[in-house]
Tab-separated table of N, CA and C in Angstrom:
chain	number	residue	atom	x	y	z
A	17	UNK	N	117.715	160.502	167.202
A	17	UNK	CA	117.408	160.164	165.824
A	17	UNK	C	118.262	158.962	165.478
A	18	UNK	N	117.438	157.833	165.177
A	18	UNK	CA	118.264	156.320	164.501
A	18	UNK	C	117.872	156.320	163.068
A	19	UNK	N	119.161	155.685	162.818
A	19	UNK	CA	118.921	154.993	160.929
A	19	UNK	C	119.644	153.542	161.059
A	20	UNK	N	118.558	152.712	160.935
A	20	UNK	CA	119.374	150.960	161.007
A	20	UNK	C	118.996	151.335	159.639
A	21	UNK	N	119.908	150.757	158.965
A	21	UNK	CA	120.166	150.189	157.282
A	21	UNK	C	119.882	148.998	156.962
A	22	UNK	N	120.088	147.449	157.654
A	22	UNK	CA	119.972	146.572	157.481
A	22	UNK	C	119.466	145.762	159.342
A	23	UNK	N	119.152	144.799	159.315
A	23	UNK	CA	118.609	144.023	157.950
A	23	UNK	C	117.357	144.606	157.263
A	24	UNK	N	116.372	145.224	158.289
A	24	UNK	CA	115.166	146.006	157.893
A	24	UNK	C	115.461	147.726	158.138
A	25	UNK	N	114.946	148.564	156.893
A	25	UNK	CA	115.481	149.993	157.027
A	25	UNK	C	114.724	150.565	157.719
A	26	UNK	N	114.939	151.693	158.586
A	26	UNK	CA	114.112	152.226	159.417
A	26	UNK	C	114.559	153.575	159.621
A	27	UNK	N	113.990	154.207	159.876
A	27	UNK	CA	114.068	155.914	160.762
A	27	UNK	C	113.418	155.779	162.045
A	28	UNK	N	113.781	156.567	163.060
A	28	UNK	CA	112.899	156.538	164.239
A	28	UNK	C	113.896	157.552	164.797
A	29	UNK	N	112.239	158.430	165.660
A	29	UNK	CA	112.960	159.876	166.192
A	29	UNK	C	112.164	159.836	167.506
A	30	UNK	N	113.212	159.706	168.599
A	30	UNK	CA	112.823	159.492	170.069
A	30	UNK	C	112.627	160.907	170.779
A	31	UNK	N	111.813	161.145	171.736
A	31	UNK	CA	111.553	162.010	172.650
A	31	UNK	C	111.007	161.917	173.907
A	32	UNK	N	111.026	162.693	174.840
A	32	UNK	CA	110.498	162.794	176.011
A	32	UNK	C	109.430	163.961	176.147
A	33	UNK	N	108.157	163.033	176.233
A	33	UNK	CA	107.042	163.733	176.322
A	33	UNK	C	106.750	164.309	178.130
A	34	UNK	N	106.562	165.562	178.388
A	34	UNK	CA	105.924	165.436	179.608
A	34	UNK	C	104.563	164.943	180.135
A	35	UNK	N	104.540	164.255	180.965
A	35	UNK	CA	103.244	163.786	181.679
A	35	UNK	C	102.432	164.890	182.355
A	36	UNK	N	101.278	164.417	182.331
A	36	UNK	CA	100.086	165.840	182.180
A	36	UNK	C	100.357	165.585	184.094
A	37	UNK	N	100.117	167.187	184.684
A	37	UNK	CA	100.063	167.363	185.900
A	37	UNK	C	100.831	168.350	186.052
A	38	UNK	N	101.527	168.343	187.774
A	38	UNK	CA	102.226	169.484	187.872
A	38	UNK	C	103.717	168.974	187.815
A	39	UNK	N	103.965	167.311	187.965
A	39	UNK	CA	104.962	166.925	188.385
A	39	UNK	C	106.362	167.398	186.889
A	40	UNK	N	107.052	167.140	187.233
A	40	UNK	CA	107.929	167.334	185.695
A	40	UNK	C	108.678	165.816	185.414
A	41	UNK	N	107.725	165.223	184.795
A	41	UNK	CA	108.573	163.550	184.666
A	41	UNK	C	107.703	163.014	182.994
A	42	UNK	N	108.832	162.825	182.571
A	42	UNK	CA	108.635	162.484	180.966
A	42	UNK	C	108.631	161.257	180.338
A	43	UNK	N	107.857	160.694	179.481
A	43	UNK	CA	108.095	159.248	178.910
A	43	UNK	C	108.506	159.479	177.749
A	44	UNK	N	109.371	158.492	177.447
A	44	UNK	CA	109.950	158.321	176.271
A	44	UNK	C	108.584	157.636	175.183
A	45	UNK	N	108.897	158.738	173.728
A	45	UNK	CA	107.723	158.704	172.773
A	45	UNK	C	109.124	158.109	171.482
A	46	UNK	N	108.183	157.451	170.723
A	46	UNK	CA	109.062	156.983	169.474
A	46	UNK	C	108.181	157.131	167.925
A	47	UNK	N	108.769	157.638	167.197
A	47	UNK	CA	108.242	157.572	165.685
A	47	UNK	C	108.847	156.782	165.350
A	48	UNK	N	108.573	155.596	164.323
A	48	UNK	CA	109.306	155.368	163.615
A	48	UNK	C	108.722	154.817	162.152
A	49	UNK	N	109.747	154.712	160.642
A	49	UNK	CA	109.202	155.166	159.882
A	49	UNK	C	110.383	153.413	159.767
A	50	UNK	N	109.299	152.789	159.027
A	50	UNK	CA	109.884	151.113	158.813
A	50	UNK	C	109.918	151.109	157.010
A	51	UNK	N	110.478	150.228	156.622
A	51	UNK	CA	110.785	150.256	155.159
A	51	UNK	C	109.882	149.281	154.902
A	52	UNK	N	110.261	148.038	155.753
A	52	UNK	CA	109.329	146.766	155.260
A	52	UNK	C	108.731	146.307	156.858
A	53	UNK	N	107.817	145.266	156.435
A	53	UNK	CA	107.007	145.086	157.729
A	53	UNK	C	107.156	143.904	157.965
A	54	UNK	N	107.199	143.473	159.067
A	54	UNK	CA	107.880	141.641	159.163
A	54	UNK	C	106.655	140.775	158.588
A	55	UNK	N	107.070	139.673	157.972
A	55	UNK	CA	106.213	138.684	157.060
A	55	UNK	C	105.830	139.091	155.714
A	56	UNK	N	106.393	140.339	155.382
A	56	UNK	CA	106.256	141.152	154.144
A	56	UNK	C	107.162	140.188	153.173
A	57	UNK	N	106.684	139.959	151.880
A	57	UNK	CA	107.140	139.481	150.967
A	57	UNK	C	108.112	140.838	150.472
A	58	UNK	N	109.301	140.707	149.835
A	58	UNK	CA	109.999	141.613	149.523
A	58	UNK	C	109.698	141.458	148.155
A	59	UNK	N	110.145	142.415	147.225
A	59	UNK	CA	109.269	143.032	145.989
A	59	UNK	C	109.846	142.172	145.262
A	60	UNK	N	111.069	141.076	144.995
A	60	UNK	CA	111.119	140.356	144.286
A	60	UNK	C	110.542	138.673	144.548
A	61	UNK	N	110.584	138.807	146.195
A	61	UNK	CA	109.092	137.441	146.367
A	61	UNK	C	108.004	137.793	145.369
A	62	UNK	N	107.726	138.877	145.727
A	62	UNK	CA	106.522	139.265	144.850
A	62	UNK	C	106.214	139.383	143.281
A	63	UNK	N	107.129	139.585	142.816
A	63	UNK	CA	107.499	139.641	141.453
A	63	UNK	C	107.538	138.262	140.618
A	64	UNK	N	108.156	137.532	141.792
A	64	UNK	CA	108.600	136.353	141.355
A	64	UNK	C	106.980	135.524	141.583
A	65	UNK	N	106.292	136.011	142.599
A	65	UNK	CA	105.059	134.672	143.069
A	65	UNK	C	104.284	134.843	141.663
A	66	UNK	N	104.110	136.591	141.523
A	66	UNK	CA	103.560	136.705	140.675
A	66	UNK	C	103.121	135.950	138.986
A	67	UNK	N	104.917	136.455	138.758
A	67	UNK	CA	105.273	135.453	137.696
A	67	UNK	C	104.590	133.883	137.692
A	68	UNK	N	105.280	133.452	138.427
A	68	UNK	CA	104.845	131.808	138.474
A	68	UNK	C	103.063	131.366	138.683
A	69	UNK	N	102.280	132.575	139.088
A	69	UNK	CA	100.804	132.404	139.753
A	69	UNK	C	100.473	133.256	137.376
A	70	UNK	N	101.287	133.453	137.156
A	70	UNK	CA	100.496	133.820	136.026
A	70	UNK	C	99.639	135.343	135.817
A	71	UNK	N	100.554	136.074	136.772
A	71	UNK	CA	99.639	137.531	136.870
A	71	UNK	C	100.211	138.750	136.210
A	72	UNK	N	99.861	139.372	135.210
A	72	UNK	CA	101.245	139.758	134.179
A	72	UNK	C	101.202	141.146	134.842
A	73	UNK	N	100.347	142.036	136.027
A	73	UNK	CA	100.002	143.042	136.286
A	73	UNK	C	101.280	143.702	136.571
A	74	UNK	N	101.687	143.586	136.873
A	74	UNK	CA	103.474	144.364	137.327
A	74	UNK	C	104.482	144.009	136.241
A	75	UNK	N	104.384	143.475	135.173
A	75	UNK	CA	104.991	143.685	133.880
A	75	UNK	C	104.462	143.790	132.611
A	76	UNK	N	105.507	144.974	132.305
A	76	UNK	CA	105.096	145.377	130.959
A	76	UNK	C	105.302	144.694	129.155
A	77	UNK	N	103.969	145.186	128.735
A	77	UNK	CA	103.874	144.456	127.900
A	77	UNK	C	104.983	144.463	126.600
A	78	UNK	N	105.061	143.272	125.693
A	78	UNK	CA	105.986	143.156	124.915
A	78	UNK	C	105.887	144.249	123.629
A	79	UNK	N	104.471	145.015	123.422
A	79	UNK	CA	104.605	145.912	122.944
A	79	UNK	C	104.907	147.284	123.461
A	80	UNK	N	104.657	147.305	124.441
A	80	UNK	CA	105.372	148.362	125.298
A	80	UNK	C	107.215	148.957	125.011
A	81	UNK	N	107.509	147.704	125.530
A	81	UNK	CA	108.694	147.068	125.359
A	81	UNK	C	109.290	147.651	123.582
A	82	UNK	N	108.799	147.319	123.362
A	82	UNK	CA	109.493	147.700	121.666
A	82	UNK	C	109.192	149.331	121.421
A	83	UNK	N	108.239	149.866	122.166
A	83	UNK	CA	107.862	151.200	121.175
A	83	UNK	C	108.614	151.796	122.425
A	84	UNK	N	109.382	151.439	123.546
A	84	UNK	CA	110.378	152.034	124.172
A	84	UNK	C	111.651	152.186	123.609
A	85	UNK	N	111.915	151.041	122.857
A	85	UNK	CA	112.884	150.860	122.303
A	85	UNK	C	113.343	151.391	121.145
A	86	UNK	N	112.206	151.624	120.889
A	86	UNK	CA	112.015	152.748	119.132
A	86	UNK	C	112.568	154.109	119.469
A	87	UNK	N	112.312	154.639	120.531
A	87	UNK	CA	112.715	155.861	120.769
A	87	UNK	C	114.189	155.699	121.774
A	88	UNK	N	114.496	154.685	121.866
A	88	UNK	CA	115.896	154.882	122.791
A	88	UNK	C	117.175	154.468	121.537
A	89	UNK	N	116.757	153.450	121.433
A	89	UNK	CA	117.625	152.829	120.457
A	89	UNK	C	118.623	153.603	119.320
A	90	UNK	N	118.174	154.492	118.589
A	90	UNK	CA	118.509	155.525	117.735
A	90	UNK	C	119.260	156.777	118.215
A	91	UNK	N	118.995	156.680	119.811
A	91	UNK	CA	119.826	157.553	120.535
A	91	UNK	C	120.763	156.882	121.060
A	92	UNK	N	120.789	156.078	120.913
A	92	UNK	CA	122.209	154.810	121.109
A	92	UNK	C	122.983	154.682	120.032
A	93	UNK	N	122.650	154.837	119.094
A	93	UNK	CA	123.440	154.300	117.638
A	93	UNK	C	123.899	155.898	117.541
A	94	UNK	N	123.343	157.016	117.349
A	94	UNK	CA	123.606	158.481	116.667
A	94	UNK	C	124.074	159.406	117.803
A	95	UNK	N	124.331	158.827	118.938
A	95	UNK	CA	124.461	160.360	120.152
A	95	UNK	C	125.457	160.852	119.982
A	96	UNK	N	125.375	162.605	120.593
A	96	UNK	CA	126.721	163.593	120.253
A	96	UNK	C	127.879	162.762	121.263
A	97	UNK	N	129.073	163.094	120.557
A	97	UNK	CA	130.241	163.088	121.995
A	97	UNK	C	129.942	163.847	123.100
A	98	UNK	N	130.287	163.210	124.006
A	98	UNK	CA	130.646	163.387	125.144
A	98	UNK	C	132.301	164.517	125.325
A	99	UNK	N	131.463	166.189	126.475
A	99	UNK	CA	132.694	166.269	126.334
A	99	UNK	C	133.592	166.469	127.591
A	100	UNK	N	134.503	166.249	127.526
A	100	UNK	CA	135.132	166.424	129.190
A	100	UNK	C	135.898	167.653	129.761
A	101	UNK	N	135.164	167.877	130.821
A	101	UNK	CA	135.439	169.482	131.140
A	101	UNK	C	135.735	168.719	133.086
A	102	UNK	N	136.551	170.126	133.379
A	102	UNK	CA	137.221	170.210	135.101
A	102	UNK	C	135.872	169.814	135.868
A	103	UNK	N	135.946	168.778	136.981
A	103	UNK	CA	135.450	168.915	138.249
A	103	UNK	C	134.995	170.138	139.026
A	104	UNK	N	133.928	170.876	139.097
A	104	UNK	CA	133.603	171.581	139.922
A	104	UNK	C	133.413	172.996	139.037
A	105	UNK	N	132.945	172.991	137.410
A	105	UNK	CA	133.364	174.121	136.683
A	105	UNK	C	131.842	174.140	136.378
A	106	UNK	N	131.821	175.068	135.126
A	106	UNK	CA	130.096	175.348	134.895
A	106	UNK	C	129.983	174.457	133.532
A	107	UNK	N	131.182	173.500	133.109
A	107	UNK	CA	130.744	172.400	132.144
A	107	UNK	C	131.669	173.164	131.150
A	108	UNK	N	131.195	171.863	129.767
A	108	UNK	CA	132.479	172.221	128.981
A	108	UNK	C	131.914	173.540	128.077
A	109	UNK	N	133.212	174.108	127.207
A	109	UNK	CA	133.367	175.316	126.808
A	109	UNK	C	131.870	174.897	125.796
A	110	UNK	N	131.973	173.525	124.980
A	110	UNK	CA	130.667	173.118	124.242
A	110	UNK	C	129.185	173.620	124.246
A	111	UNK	N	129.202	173.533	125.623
A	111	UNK	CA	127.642	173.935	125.663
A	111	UNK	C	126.967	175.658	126.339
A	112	UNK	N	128.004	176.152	126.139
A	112	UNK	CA	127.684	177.216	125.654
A	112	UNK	C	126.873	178.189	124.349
A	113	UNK	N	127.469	176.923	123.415
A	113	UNK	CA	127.004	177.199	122.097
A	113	UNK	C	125.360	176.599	122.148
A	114	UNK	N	124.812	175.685	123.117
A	114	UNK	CA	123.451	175.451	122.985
A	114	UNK	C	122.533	176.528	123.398
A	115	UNK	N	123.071	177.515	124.563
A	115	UNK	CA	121.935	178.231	124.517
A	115	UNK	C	122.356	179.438	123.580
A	116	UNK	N	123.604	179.414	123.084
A	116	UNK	CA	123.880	181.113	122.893
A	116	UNK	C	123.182	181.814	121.666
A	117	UNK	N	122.447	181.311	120.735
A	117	UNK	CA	121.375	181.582	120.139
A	117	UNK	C	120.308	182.812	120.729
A	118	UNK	N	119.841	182.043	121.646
A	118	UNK	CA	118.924	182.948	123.015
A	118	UNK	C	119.361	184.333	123.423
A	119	UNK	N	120.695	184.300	123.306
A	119	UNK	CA	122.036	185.165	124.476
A	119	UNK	C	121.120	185.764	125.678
A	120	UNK	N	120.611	184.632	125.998
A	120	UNK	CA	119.816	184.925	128.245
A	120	UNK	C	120.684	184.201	128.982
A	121	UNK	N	121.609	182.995	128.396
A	121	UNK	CA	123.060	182.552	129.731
A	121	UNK	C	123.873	183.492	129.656
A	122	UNK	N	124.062	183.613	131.036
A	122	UNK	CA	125.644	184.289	131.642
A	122	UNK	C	126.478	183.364	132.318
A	123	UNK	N	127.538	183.006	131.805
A	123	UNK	CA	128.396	182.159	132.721
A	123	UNK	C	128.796	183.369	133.266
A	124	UNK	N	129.111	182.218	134.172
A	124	UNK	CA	129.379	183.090	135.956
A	124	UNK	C	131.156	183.082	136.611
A	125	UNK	N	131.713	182.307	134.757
A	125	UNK	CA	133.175	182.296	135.402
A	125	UNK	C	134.157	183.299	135.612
């Protein structure tokens, strides 16, 4: 089993197939699973040809854009604190109080 990372990403999982008969002699078989394919434009060639050729299909529109923003934005300006609890715990003592209404959590500490 290989993983090249760079320059092109890949997986590939080698084996030895036996050859049909009685003899016992095997060829080496290969999968492999490629990220990009050589002469492949990479997604910002593409983005970019796009752009400049005038093709708006892979970006979103400027109203899009705003009625995303309608709903994020306000959760940017008003969000609860943040609270800080131990590495490796079931979270802070805080959110307990979100489900305990319900009383169906059991912390498990």
């Amino acid at each position: 089993l290989r993983f090249r990372l760079s320059p092109n990403a890949a997986v590939a999982l080698a084996v030895r197939v036996k050859r049909a008969g009685k003899e016992f002699v095997g060829d080496q078989r290969e999968l492999s699973l490629l990220d990009e394919q050589p002469n492949e434009e990479t997604p910002y060639e593409r983005l970019l040809g796009d752009a400049m050729a005038g093709d708006g299909a892979l970006f979103t529109r400027e109203d899009a854009v705003e009625a995303a923003w309608a709903v994020v934005d306000p959760v940017l300006e008003t969000h609860h604190p943040a609270h800080s609890y131990k590495p490796g715990s079931w979270g802070p003592k805080q959110a307990d109080a979100l489900i305990a209404a319900d009383g169906i959590w059991h912390n498990p500490r």
